[in-house]
Coordinates of C-alpha atoms and ligand atoms in Angstrom, one line a residue:
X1 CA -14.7 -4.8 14.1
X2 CA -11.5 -3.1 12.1
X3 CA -10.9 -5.4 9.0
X4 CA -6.8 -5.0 8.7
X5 CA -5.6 -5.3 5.1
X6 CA -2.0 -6.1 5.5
X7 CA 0.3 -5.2 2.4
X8 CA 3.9 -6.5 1.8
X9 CA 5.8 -4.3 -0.6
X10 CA 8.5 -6.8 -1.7
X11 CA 10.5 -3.8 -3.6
X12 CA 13.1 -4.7 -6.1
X13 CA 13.6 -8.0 -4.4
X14 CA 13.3 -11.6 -4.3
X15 CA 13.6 -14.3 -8.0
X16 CA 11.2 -16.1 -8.7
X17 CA 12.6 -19.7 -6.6
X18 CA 12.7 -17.5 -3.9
X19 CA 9.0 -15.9 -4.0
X20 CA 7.8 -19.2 -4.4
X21 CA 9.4 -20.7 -1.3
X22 CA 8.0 -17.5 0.5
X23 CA 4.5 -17.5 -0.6
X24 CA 4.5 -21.8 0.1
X25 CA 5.3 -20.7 3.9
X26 CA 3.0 -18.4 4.2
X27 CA 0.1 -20.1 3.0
X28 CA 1.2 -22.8 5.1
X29 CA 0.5 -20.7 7.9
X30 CA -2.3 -18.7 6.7
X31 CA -4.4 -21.6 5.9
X32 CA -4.5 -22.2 9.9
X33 CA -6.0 -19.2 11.2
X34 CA -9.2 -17.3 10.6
X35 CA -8.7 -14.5 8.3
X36 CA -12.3 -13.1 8.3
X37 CA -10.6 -9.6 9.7
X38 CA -7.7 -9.5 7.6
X39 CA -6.6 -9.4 3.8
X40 CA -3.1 -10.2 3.3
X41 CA -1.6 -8.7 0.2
X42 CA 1.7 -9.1 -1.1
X43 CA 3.1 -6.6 -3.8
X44 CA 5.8 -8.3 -5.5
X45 CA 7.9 -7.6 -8.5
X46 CA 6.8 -8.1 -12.1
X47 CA 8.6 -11.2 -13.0
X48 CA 7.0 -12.8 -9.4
X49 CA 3.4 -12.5 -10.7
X50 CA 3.3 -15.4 -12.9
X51 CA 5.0 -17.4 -10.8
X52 CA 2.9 -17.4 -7.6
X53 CA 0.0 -17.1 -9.5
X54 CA -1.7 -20.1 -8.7
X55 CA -1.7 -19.3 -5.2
X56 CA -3.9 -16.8 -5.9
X57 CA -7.2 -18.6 -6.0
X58 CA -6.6 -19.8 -2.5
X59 CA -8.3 -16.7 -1.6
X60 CA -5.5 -16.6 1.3
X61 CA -3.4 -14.3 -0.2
X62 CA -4.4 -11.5 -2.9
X63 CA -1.5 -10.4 -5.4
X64 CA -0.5 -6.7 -6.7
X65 CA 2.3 -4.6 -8.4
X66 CA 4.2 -1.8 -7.2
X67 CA 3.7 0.2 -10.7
X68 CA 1.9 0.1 -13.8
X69 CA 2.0 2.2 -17.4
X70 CA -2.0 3.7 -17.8
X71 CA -1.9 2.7 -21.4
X72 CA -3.2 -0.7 -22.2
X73 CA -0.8 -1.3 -24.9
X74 CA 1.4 0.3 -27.2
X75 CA 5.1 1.4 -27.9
X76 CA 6.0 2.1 -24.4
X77 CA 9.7 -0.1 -23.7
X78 CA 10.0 -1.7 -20.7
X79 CA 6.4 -0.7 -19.6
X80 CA 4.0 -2.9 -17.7
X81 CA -0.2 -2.2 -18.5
X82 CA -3.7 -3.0 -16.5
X83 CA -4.2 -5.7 -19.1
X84 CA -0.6 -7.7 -18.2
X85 CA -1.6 -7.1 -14.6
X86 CA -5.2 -8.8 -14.6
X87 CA -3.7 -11.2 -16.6
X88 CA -0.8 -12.3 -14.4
X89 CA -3.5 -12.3 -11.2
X90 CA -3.5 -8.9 -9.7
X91 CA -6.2 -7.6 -8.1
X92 CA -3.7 -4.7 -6.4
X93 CA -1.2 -1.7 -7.9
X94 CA 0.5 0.6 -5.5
X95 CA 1.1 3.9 -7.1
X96 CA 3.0 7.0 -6.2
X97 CA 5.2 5.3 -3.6
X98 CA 8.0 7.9 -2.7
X99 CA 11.0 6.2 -4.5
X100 CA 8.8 6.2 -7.4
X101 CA 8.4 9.7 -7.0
X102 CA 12.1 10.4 -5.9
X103 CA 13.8 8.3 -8.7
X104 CA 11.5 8.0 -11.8
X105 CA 9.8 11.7 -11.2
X106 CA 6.6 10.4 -11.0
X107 CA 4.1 13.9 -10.3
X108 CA 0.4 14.6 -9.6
X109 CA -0.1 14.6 -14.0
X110 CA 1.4 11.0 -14.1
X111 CA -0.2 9.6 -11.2
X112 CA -3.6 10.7 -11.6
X113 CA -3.6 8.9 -15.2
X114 CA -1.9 5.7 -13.6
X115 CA -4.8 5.9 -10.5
X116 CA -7.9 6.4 -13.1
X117 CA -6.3 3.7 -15.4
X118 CA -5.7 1.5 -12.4
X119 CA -9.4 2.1 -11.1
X120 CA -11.4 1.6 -14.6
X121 CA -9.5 -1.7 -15.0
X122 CA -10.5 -3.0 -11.6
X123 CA -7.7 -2.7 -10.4
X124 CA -7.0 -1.4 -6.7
X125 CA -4.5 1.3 -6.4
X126 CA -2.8 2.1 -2.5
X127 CA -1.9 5.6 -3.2
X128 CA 1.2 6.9 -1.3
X129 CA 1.4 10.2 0.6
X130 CA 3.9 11.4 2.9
X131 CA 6.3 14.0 3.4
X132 CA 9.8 14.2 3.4
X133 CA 11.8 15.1 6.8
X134 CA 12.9 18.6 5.4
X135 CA 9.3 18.9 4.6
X136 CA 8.4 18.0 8.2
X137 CA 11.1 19.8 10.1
X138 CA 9.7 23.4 8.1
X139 CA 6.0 22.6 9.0
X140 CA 5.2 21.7 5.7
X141 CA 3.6 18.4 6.3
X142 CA 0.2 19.0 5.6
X143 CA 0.5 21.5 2.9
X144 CA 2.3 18.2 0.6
X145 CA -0.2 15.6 1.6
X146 CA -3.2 18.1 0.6
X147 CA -1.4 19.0 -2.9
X148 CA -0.5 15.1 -3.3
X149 CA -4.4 14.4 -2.7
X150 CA -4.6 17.0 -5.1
X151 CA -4.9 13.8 -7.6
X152 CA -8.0 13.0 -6.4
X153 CA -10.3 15.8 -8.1
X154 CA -9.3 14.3 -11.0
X155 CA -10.9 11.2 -10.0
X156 CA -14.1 10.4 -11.6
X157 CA -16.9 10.1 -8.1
X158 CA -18.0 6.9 -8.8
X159 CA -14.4 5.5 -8.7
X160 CA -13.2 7.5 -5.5
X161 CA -14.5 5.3 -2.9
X162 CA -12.2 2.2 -4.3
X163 CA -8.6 3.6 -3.5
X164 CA -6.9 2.9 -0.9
X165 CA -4.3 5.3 0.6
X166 CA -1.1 5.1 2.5
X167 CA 0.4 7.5 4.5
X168 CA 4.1 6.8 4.1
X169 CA 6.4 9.5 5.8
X170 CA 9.5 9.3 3.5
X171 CA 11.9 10.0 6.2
X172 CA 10.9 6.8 7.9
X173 CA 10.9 4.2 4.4
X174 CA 13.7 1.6 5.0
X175 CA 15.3 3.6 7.5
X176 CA 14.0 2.4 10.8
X177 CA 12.4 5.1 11.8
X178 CA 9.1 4.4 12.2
X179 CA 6.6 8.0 13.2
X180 CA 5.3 8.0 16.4
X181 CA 2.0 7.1 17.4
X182 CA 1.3 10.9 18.5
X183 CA 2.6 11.3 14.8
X184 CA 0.6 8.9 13.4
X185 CA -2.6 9.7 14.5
X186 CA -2.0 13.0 14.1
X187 CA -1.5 12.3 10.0
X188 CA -4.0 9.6 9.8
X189 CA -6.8 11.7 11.0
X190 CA -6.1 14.7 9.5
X191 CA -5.9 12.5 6.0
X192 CA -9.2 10.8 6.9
X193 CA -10.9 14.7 7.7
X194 CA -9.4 16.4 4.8
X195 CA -10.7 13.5 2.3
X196 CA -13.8 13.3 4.0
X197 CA -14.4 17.4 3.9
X198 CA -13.2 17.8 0.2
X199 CA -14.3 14.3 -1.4
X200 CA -17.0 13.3 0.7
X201 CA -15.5 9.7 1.4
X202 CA -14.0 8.0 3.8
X203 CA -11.2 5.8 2.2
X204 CA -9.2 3.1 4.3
X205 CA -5.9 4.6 5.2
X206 CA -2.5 2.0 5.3
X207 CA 0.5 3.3 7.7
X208 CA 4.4 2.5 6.1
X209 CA 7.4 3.3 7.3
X210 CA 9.8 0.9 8.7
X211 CA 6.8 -0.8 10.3
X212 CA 8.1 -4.6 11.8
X213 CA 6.8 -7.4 14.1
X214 CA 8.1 -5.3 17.0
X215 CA 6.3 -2.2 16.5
X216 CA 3.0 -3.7 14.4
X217 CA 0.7 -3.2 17.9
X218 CA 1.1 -0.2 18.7
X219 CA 0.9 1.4 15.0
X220 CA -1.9 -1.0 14.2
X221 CA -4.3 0.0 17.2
X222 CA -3.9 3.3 16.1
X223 CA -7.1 5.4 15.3
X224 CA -7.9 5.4 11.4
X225 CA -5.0 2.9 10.7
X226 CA -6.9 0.6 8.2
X227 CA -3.6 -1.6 7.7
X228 CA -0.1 -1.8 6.9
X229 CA 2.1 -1.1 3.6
X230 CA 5.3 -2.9 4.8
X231 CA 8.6 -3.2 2.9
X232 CA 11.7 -4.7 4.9
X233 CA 9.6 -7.0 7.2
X234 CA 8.1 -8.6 4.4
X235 CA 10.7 -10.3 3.2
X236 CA 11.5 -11.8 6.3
X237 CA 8.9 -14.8 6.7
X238 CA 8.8 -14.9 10.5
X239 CA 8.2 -11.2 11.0
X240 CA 5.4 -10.6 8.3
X241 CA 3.6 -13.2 9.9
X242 CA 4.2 -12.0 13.5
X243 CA 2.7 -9.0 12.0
X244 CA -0.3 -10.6 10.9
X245 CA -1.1 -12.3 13.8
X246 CA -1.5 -9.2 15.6
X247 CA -3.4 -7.5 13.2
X248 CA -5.6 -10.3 13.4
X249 CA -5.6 -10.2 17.7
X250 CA -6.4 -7.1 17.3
X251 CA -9.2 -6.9 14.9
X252 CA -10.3 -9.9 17.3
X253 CA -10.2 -7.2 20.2
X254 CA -12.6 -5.2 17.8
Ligands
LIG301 C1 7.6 0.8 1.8 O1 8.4 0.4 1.0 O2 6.5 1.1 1.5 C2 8.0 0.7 3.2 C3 7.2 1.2 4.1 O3 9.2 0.2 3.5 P1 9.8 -0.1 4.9 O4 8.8 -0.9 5.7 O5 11.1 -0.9 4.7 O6 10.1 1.2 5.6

């Protein structure tokens, strides 16, 4: 059976009254079904991880960050560290998403100290990949997600097998544009050969890109998609968890 991890990334959105009043819904609802096949995850902004901490321990829900500094500590303004993160209930950390990469230059140096920093605090990074359209529309599509997974070698072995990645085609983030499932597969198993070939692992592999409760099925029973990383549709209640059922029907399907 395929066990779905289904990731909200809330983005630069939501106070803390609000994040509350979402996460009470949802564990409203998630506390009714059986969530054997399925972690839900939602990534939410800094000042949110304190506040729906307690939720935490109802083993319903797991919490993470969009970003973190490697350093533990230190003279670093405006900087979040590993340490703040376990303490404020993450158990999560996505790293190298694309508008991390497009507006704070974050590069294969940077992430590759923020994913080993991540991973030797026990902390989980999803690791985004994707290409941009210009990058796709000149063939160029594999060539960036092999020098993005570049990262990896860097990786010490015995930390490799507990990333997580996410194939995230920039052209389709926030834009509606989801890839299509020929397009999908297509990245997802070439990702899933290439890391297996040159790291000799197999690491679950998320799909994001303007993925909602109307197109969840078909991108979810896709071949090697381990789960969803989902941005806009995570902030509306009704669809996140119309996205989770089906994850779960479908892992039920096995
Ligand atoms: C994302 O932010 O990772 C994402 C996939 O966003 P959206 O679902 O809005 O395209």
């Amino acid at each position: 059976m395929k066990k779905y991890l289904i990731a909200g990334n809330w983005k630069m959105n939501f106070t803390s009254n609000e994040a509350i009043s979402f996460v009470n819904q949802l564990i409203l609802h998630l506390s009714e079904l059986n969530l054997e096949q399925i972690d839900v995850l939602l990534c939410v902004p800094f000042t949110n991880l304190h506040p729906i901490k307690s939720f935490v321990n109802s083993n319903l829900v797991k919490i993470g960050a969009q970003n973190m500094h490697f350093e533990e500590k230190g003279a670093f303004t405006g900087e979040i560290s590993p340490l703040m993160l376990l303490d404020a209930g993450c158990e999560y950390v996505i790293l190298g998403h694309s508008e991390r990469r497009q507006y704070f230059l974050e590069n294969n140096d940077i992430l590759s100290k923020k994913i080993i920093s991540a991973l030797s605090h026990n902390l989980v990074p999803i690791f985004c990949i994707g290409e941009t359209l210009s990058q796709r529309q000149a063939n160029l599509t594999f060539q960036v997600l092999e020098s993005q997974l570049n990262v990896l070698e860097t990786v010490p072995k015995e930390f490799l097998s507990n990333i997580i990645l996410a194939y995230e085609p920039v052209w389709a983030i926030g834009t509606g544009l989801n890839a299509s499932k020929e397009q999908i597969i297509e990245a997802h198993l070439w990702i899933n050969d290439h890391v297996i070939d040159r790291f000799h692992v197999q690491l679950p592999i998320l799909y994001g890109g303007s993925m909602n409760n109307d197109n969840a099925k078909d991108i979810l029973e896709c071949k090697m998609v381990s789960g969803g990383l989902i941005g806009g549709a995570s902030l509306k209640i009704l669809q996140f968890i119309d996205i989770i059922n089906t994850a779960i029907s479908l892992s039920q399907q096995g």
